[in-house]
mmCIF file of C-alpha atoms and ligand atoms in Angstrom:
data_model
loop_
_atom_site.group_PDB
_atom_site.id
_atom_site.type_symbol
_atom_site.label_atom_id
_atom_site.label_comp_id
_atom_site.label_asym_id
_atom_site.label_seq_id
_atom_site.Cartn_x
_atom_site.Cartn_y
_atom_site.Cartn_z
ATOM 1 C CA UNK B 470 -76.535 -94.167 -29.209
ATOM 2 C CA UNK B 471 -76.652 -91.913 -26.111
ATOM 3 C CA UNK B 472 -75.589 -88.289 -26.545
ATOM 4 C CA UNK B 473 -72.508 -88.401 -25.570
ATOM 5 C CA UNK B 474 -71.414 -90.747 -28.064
ATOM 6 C CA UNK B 475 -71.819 -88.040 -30.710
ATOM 7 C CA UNK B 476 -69.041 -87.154 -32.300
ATOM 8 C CA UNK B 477 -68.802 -82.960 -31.312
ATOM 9 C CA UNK B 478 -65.380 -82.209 -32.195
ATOM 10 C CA UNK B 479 -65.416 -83.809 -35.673
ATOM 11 C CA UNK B 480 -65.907 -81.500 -38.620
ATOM 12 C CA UNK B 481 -69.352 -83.026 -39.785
ATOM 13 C CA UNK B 482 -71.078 -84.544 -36.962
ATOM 14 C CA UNK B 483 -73.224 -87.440 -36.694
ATOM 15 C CA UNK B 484 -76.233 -86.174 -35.069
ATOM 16 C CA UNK B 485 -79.578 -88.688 -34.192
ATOM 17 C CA UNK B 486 -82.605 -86.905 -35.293
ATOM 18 C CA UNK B 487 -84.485 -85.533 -32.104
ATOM 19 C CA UNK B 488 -81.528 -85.441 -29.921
ATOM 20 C CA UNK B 489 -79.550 -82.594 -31.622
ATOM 21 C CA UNK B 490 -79.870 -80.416 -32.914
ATOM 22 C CA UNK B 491 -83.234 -79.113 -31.118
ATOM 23 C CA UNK B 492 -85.593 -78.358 -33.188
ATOM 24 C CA UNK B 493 -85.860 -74.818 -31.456
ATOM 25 C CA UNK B 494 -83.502 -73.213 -28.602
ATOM 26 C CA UNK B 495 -86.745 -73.309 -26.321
ATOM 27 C CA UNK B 496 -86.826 -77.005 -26.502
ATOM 28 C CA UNK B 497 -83.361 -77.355 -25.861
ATOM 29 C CA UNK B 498 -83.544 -74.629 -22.729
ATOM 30 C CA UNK B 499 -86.615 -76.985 -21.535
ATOM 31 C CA UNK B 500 -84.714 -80.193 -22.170
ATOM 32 C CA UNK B 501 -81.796 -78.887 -20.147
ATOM 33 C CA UNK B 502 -80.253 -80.970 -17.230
ATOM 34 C CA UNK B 503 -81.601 -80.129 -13.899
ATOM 35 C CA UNK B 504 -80.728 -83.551 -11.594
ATOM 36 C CA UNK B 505 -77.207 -83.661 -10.029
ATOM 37 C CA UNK B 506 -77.527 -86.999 -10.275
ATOM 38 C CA UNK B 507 -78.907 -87.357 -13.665
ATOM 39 C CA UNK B 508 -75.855 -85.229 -14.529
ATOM 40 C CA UNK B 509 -73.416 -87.894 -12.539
ATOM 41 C CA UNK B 510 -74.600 -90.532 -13.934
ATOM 42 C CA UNK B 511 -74.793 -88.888 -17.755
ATOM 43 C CA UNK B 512 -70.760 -87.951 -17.293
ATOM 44 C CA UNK B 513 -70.313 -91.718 -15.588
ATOM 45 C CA UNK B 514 -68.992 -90.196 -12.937
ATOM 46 C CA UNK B 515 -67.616 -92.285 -9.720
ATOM 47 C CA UNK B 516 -70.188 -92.587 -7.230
ATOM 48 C CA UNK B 517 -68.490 -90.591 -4.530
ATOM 49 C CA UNK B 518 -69.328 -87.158 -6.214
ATOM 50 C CA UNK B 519 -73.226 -87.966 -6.339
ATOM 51 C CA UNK B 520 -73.950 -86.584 -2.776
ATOM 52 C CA UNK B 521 -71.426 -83.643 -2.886
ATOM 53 C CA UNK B 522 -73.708 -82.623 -5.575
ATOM 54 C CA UNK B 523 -76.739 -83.379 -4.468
ATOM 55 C CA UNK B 524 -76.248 -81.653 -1.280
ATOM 56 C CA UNK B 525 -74.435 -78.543 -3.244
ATOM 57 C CA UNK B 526 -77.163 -78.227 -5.753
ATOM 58 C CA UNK B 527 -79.683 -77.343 -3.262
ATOM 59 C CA UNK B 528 -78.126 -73.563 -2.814
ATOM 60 C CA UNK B 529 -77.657 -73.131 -6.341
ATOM 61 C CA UNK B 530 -79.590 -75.849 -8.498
ATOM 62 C CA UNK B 531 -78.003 -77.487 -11.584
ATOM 63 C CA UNK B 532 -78.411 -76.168 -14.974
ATOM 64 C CA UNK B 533 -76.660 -77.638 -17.945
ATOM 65 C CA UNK B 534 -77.810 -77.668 -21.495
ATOM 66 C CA UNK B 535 -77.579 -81.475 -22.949
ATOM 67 C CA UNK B 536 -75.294 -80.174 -26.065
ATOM 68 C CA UNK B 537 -72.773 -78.753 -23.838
ATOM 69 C CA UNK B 538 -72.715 -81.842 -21.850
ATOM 70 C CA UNK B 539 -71.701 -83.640 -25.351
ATOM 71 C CA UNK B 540 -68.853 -81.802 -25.318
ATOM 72 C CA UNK B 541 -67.607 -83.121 -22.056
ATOM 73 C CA UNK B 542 -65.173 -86.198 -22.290
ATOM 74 C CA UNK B 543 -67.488 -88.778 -19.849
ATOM 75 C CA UNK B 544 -65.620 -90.309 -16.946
ATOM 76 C CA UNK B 545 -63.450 -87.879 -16.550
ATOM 77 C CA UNK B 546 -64.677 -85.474 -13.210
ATOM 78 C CA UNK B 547 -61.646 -82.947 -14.026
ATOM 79 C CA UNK B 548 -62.979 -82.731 -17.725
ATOM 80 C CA UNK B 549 -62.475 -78.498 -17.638
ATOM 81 C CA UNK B 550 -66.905 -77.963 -19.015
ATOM 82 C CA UNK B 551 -68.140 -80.186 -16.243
ATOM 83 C CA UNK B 552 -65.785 -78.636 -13.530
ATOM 84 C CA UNK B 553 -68.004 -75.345 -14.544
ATOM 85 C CA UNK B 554 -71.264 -77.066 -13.427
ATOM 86 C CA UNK B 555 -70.779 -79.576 -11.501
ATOM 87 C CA UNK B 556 -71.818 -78.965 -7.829
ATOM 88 C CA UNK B 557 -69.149 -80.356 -5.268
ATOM 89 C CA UNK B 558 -69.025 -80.110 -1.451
ATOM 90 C CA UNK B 559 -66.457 -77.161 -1.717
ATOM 91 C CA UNK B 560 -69.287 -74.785 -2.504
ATOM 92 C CA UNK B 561 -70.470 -75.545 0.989
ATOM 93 C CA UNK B 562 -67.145 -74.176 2.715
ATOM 94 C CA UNK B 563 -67.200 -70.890 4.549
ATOM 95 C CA UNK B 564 -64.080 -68.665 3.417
ATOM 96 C CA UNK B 565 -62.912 -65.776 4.688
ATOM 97 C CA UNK B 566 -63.000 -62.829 2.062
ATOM 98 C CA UNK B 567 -65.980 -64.632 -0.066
ATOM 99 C CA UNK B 568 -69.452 -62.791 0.867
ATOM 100 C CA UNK B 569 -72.618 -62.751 -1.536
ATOM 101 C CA UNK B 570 -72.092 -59.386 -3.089
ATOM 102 C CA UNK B 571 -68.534 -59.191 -4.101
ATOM 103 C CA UNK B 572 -68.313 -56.574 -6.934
ATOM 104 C CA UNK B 573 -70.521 -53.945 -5.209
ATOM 105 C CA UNK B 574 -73.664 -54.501 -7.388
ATOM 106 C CA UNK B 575 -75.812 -53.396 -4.848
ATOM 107 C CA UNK B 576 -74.535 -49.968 -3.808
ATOM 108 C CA UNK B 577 -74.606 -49.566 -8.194
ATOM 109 C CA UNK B 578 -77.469 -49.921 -8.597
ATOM 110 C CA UNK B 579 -79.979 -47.059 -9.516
ATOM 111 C CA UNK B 580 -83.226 -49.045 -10.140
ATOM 112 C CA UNK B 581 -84.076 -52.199 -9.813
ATOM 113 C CA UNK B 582 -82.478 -53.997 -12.233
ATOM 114 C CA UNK B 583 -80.262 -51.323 -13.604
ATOM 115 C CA UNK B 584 -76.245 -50.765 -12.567
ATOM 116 C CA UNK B 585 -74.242 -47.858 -13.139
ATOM 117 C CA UNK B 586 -70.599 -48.540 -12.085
ATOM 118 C CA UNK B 587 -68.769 -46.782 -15.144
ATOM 119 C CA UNK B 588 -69.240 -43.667 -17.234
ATOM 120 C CA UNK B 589 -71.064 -43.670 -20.478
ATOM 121 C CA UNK B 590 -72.364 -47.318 -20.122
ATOM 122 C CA UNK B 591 -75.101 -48.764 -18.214
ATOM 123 C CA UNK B 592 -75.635 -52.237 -17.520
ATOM 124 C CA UNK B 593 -79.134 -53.756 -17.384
ATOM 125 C CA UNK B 594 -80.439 -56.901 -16.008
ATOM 126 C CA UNK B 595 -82.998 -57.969 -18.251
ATOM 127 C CA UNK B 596 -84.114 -61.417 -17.118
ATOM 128 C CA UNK B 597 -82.547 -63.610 -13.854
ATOM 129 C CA UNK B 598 -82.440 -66.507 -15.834
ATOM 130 C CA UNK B 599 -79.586 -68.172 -17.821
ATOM 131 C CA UNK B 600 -78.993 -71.209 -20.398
ATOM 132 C CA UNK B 601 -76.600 -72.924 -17.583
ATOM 133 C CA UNK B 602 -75.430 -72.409 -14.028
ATOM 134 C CA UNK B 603 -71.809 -71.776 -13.709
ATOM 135 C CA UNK B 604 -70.665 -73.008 -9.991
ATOM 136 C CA UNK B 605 -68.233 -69.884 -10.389
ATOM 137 C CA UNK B 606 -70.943 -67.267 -10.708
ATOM 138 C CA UNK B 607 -70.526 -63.841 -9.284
ATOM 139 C CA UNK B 608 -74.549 -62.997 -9.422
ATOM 140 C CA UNK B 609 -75.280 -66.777 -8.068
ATOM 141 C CA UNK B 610 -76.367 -65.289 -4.706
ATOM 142 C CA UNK B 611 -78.333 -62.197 -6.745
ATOM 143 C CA UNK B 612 -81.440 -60.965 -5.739
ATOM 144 C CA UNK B 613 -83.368 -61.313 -8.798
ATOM 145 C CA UNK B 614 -86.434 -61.834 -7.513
ATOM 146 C CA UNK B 615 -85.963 -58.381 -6.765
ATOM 147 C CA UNK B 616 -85.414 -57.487 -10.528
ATOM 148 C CA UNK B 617 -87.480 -57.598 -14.116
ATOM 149 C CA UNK B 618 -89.675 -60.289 -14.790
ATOM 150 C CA UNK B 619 -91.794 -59.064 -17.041
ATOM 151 C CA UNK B 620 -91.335 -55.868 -19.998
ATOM 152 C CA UNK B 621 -93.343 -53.963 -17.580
ATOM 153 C CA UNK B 622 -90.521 -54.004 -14.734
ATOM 154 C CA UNK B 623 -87.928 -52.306 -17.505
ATOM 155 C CA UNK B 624 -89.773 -49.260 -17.010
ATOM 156 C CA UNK B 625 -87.856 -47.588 -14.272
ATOM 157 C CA UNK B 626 -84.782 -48.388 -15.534
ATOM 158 C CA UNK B 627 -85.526 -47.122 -19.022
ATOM 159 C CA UNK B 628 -86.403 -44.110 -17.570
ATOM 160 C CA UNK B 629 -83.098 -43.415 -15.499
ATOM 161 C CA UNK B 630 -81.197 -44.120 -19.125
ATOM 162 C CA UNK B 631 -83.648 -41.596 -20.892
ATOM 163 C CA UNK B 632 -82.802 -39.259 -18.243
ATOM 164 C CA UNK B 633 -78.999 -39.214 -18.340
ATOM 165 C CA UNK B 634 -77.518 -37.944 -21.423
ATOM 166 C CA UNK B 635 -73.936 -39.524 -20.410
ATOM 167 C CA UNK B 636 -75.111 -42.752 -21.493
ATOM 168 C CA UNK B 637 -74.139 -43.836 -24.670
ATOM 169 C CA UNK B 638 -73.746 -47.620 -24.386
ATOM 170 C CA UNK B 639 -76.583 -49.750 -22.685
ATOM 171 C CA UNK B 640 -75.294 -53.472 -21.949
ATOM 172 C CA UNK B 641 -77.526 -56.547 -21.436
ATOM 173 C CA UNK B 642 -76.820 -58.646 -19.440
ATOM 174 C CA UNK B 643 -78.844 -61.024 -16.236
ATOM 175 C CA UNK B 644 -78.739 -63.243 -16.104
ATOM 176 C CA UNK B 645 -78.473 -64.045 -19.704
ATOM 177 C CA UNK B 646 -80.367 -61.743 -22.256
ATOM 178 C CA UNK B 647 -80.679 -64.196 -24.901
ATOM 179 C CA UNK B 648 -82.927 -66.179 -22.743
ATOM 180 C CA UNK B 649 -85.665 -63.473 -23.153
ATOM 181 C CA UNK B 650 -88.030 -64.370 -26.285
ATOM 182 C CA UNK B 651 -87.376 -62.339 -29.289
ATOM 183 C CA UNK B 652 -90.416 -60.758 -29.024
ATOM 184 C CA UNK B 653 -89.544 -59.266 -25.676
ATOM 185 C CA UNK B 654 -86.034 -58.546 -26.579
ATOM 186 C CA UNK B 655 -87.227 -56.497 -29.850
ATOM 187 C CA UNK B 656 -89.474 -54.235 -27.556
ATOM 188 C CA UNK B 657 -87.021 -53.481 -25.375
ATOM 189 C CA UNK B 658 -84.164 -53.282 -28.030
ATOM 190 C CA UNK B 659 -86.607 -50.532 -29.863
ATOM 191 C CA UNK B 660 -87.442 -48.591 -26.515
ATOM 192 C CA UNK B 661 -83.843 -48.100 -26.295
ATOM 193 C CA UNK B 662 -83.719 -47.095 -29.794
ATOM 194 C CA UNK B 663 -85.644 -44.616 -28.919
ATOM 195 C CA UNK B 664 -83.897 -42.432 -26.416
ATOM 196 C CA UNK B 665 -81.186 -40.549 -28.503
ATOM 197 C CA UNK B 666 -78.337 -40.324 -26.681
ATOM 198 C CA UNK B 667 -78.005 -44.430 -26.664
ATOM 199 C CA UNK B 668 -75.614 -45.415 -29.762
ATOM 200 C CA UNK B 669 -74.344 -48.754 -29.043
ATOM 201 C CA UNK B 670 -76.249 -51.849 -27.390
ATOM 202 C CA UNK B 671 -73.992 -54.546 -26.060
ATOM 203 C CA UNK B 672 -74.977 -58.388 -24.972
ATOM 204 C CA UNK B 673 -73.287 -60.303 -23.064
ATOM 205 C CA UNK B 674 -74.301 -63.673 -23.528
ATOM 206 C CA UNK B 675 -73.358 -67.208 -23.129
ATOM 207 C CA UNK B 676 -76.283 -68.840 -25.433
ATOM 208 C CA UNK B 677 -74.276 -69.205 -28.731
ATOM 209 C CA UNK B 678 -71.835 -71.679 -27.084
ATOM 210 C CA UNK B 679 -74.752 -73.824 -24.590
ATOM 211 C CA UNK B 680 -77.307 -73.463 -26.999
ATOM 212 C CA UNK B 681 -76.242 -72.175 -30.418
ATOM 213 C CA UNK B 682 -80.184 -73.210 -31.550
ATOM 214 C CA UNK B 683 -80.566 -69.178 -30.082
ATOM 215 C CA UNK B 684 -78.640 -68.096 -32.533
ATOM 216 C CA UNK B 685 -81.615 -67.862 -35.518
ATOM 217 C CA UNK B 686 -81.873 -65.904 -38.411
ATOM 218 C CA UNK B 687 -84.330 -63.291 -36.767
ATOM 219 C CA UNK B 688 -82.447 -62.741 -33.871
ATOM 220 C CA UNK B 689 -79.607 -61.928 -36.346
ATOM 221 C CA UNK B 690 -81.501 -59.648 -38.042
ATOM 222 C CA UNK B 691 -83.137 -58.203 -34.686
ATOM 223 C CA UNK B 692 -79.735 -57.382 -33.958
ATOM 224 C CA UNK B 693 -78.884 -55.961 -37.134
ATOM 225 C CA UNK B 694 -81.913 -53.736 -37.920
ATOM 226 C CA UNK B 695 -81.964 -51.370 -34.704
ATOM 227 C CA UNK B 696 -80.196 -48.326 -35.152
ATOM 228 C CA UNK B 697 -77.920 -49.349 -32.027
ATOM 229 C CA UNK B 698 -74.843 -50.488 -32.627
ATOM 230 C CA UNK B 699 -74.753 -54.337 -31.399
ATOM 231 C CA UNK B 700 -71.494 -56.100 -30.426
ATOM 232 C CA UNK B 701 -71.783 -58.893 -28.654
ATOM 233 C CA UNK B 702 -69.801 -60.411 -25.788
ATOM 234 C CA UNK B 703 -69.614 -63.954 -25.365
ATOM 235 C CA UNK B 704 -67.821 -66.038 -22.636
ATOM 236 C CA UNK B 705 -66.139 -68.667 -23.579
ATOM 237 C CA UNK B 706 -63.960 -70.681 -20.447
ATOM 238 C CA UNK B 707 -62.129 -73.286 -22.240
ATOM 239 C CA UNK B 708 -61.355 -73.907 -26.763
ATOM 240 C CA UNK B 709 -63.987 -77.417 -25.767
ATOM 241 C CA UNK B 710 -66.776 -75.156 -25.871
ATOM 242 C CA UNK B 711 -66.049 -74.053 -28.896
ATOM 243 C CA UNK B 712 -67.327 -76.724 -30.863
ATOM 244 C CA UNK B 713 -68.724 -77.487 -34.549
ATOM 245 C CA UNK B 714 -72.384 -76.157 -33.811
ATOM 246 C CA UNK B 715 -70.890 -73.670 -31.672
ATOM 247 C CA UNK B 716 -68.254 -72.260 -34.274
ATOM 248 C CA UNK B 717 -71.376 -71.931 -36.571
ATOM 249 C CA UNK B 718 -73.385 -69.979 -34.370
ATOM 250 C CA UNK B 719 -70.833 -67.821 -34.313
ATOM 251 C CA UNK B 720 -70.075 -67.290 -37.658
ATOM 252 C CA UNK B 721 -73.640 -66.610 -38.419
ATOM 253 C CA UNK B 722 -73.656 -63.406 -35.720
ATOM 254 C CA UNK B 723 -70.025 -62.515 -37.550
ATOM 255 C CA UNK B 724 -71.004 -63.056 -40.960
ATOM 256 C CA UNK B 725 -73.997 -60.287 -40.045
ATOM 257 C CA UNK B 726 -71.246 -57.565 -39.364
ATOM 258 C CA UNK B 727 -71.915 -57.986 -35.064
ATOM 259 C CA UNK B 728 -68.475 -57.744 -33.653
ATOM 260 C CA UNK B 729 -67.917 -60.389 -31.368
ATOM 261 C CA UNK B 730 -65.746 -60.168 -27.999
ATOM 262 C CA UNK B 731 -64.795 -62.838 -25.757
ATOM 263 C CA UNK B 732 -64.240 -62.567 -22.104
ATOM 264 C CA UNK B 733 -62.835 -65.471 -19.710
ATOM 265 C CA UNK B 734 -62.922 -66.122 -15.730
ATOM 266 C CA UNK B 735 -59.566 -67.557 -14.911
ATOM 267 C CA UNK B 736 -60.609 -70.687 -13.033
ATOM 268 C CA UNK B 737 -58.470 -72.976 -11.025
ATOM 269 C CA UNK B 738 -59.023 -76.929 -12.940
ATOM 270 C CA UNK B 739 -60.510 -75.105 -16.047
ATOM 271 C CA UNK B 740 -58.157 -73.126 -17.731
ATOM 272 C CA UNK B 741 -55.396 -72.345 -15.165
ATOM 273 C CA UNK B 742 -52.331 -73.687 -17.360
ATOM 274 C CA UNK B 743 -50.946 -71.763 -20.234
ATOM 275 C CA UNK B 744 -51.834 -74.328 -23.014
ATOM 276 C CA UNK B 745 -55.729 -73.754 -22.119
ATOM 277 C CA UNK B 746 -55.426 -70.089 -22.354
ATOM 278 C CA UNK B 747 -53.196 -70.633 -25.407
ATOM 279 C CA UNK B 748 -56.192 -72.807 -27.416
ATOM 280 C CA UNK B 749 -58.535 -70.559 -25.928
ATOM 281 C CA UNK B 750 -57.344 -67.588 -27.701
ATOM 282 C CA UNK B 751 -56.363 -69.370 -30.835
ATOM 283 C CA UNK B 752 -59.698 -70.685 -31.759
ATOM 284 C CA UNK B 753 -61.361 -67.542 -30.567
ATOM 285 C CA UNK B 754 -59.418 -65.478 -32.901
ATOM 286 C CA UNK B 755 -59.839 -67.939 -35.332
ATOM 287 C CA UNK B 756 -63.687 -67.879 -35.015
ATOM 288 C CA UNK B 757 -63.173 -63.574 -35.351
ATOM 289 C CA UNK B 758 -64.002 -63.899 -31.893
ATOM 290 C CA UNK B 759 -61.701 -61.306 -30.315
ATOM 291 C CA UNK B 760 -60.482 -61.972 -26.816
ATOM 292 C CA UNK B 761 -61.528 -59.131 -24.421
ATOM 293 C CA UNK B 762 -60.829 -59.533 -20.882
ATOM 294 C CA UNK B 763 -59.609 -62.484 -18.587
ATOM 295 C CA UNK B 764 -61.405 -61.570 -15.259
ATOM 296 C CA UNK B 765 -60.075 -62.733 -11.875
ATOM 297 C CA UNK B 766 -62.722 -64.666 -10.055
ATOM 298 C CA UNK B 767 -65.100 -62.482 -7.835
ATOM 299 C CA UNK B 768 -65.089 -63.644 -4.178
ATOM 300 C CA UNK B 769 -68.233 -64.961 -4.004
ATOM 301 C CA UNK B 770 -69.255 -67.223 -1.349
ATOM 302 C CA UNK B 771 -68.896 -70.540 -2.598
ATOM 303 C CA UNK B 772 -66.477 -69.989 -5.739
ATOM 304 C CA UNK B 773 -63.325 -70.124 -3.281
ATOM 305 C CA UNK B 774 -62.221 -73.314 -5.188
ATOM 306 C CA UNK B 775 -62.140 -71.896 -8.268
ATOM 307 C CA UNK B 776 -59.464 -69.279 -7.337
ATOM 308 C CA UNK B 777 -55.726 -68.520 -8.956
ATOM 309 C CA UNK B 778 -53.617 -66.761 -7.279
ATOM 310 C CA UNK B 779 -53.549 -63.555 -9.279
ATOM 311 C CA UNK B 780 -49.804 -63.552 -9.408
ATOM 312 C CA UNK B 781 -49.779 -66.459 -11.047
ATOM 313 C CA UNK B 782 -52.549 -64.969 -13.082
ATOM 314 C CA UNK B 783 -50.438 -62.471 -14.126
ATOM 315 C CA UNK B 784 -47.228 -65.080 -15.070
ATOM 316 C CA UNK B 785 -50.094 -66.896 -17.170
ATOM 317 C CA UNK B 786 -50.630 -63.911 -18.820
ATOM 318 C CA UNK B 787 -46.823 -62.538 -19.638
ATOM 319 C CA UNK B 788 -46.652 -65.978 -21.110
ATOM 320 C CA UNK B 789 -49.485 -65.439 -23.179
ATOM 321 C CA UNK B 790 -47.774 -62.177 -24.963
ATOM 322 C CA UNK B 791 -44.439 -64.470 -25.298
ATOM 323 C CA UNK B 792 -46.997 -66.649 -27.500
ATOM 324 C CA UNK B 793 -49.733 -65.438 -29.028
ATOM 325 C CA UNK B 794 -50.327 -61.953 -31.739
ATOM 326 C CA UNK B 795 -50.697 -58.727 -29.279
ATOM 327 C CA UNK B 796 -54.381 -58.777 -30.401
ATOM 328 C CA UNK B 797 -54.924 -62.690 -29.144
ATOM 329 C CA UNK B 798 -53.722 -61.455 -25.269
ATOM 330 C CA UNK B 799 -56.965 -60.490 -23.464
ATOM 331 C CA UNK B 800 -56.391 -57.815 -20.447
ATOM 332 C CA UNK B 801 -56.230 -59.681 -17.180
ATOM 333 C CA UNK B 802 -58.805 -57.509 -14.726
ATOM 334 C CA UNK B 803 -60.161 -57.114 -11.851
ATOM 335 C CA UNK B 804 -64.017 -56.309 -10.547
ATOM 336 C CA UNK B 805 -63.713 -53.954 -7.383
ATOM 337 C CA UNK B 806 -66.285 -52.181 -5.682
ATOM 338 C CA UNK B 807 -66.216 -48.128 -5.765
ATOM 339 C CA UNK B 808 -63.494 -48.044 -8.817
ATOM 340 C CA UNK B 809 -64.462 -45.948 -11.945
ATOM 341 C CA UNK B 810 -62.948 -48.867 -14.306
ATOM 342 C CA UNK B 811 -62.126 -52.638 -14.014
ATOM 343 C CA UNK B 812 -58.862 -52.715 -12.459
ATOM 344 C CA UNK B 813 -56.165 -54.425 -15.307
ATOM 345 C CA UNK B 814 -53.633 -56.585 -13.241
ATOM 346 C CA UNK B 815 -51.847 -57.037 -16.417
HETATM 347 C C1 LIG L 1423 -68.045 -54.790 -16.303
HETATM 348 C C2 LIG L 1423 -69.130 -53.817 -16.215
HETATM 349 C C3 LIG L 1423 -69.361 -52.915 -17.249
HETATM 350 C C4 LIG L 1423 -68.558 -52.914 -18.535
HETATM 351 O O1 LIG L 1423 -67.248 -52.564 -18.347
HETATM 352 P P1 LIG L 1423 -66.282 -52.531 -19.626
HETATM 353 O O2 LIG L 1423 -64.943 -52.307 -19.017
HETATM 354 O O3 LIG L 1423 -66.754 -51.431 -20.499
HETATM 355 O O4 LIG L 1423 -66.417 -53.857 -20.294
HETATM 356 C C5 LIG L 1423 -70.364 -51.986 -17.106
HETATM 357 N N1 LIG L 1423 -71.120 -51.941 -15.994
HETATM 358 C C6 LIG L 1423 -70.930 -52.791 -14.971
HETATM 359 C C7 LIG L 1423 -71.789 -52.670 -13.770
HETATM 360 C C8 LIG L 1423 -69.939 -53.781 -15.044
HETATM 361 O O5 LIG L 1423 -69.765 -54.636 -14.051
HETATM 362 S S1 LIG L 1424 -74.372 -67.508 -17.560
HETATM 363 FE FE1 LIG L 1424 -73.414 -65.760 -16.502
HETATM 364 S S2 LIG L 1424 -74.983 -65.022 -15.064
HETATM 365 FE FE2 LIG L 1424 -75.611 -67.075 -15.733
HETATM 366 S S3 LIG L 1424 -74.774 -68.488 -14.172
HETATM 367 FE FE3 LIG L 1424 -73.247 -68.349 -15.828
HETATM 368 S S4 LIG L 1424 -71.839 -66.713 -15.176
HETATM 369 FE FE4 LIG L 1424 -73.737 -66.508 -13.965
#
C-alpha cells in the first residue's frame, strides 16, 4: 500500500505500521520529501511539471513532510496542498513590485534575529528552519544564516527584550519554532520567563498540521508550565490540512487550555474561491481553532503567481460575513513596511 492510499480524511484511519504515524516528529522531519522529482512522481504528476520543478527547486529546495503529502488527492497538479509546495517555472519570473525583502524585516530588526515592528510585542526568530517549504513564503529569500543557530546566538536578542520594559508579548516565530528540540525551546521559554515585564509568549507554528507527531505530551506541558501566557498561532491554507491526525493534535494543545489562532495567506489556486475560505473557517472553528487574520500575499520575488487581487480579496471577504458567525470572519490585512500595525483591508 503506498502512502497515499491511506485513507486521511476518514474518521479512523488505516495506517501501515512504520509509515504513519512516525514513531517520533524527528523521524518524520528526517523522512520528509526533499526531491522535486520524488515529489512528482509520489503525486503522479504529468511529466511536463518535473523540470519546472527541478529547475525551481534549486533557489528554494523542496520540503514536504510525507503525511501532508497523504492528504493531497494524487494526479491532480491543482490539488490546493501541493500547489503550496510544489516548485513551478513561475517562481523563476522577474516581476515588477516583488523584491526579496517585502515587509521591511530588515530595517526592524534590532539584533540579529530579533524584529520590532509593533508596540508591546517582539518577534523572534528562533531557528531558520521549518517542517515544509511553502513556494509562497515571505522569509524564503531571508538571511538566516545571518540569525540563531545555536541557544548561544539568543543572547543579544534576549538582552534588547530585558532591556525594554514596553514589551509584554514575545512571539516565536523562524522559521518555525517547533522545529527547535524541546530541550532548547524550554531554555529559552524559561529565560524569557525570567525578565518580568514579558506576560504572554506566542508561537506561530505550522508543525501541528505537517507533522502533528510535534505535538507530544511534554511539549504540552512545556507550554503549560511557564508562567507566560502561551497562545498559539497556527496557519492553516486550506480545511484539507486539517485532517484526522491533524484535528487531534490540535485538540490536545486545546484541551491543555492554549488558545489557538489561525491565520491564512490568500493564495491564488489554493483558497481563492469563497467555498475554500468558507470550509476553512468552519472546521477551524470547529476544531476551537479561531480564525485570526487572512494576510494578502507579501511581494516577494517569486510568489507573483500566487497573488489575488486584493479587491477581490476584499469581495471574498464581505461574502464571508454574509456566511459565516462574526467570530468565523478573520480580518483581511496587509504587511507594509514603516506602519505601526498590519494594515486591515477589510
Ligand atoms: C505580524 C507581526 C507581529 C504581530 O502582529 P499582530 O498584529 O499582533 O499579530 C509582530 N511583529 C512583527 C515583526 C510582525 O510581522
Ligand atoms: S512554514 Fe512559514 S516560514 Fe516556513 S516556509 Fe512556510 S511560510 Fe515560510
Amino acid at each position: 500500500m503506498s502512502i497515499l492510499e491511506i485513507p486521511v480524511n476518514s474518521s479512523s484511519p488505516v495506517v501501515p505500521a512504520g509509515v504513519l504515524p512516525y514513531r517520533s516528529w524527528q523521524a518524520a522531519l528526517k523522512d520528509a520529501v526533499r526531491d522535486p522529482v520524488e515529489l512528482c512522481r509520489l503525486l503522479d504528476l504529468p511529466p511536463r511539471f518535473v523540470a519546472g520543478a527541478v529547475r525551481a527547486a534549486r533557489d528554494f529546495p523542496v520540503f514536504a513532510p510525507r503525511g501532508y503529502i497523504a492528504r493531497m488527492r494524487p494526479g491532480d497538479p491543482n490539488d490546493p496542498l501541493l500547489r503550496q509546495v510544489l516548485p513551478l517555472d513561475d517562481e523563476l519570473a522577474a516581476v515588477e513590485g516583488f523584491g526579496p525583502d517585502p515587509v521591511g524585516d530588515r530595517a526592524a530588526t534590532l539584533s540579529p534575529g530579533l524584529l520590532h515592528k509593533y508596540r508591546s510585542r517582539v518577534l523572534m526568530v528562533t531557528t531558520g528552519a521549518c517542517a515544509v517549504h511553502c513556494r509562497y513564503c515571505f522569509r524564503r529569500h531571508f538571511p538566516y544564516a545571518e540569525g540563531p543557530r545555536s541557544p548561544a546566538d539568543w543572547e543579544d536578542a534576549l538582552r534588547s527584550i530585558a532591556g525594554d520594559s514596553t514589551v509584554h508579548e514575545v512571539i516565536l516565530s523562524g522559521g518555525d519554532p517547533l522545529t527547535l528540540v524541546d530541550e532548547h525551546l524550554a531554555a529559552l521559554v524559561a529565560r524569557l520567563a525570567e525578565i518580568g515585564h514579558v506576560r504572554r509568549l506566542r508561537v506561530h507554528t505550522r508543525l501541528p498540521l505537517m507533522i502533528p507527531e510535534r505535538v507530544t505530551d511534554a511539549l504540552v506541558a512545556l507550554l503549560r508550565s511557564s508562567r507566560l501566557t502561551p497562545i498559539m498561532v497556527i496557519h492553516a491554507n486550506h480545511a484539507q490540512e486539517l485532517d484526522a491526525t491533524s484535528a487531534a493534535a490540535l485538540a490536545r494543545l486545546s484541551d491543555a487550555g492554549i488558545p489557538l489562532l489561525n491565520q491564512t495567506v490568500l493564495l491564488r489556486g489554493v483558497n481563492d474561491d469563497v467555498e475554500s475560505l468558507v470550509d476553512l473557517s468552519e472546521r477551524l472553528v470547529d476544531l476551537r481553532v479561531m480564525p485570526y487574520y487572512l494576510h494578502q500575499l507579501d511581494r516577494v520575488a517569486g510568489a507573483a503567481h500566487f497573488e489575488v487581487d486584493p479587491r477581490r480579496g476584499e469581495q471574498l471577504v464581505a461574502q464571508l460575513r454574509s456566511r459565516l458567525s462574526g467570530y468565523a470572519v478573520p480580518r483581511y490585512v496587509l504587511e507594509t513596511a514603516g506602519e505601526d500595525h498590519k494594515r486591515v483591508l477589510a
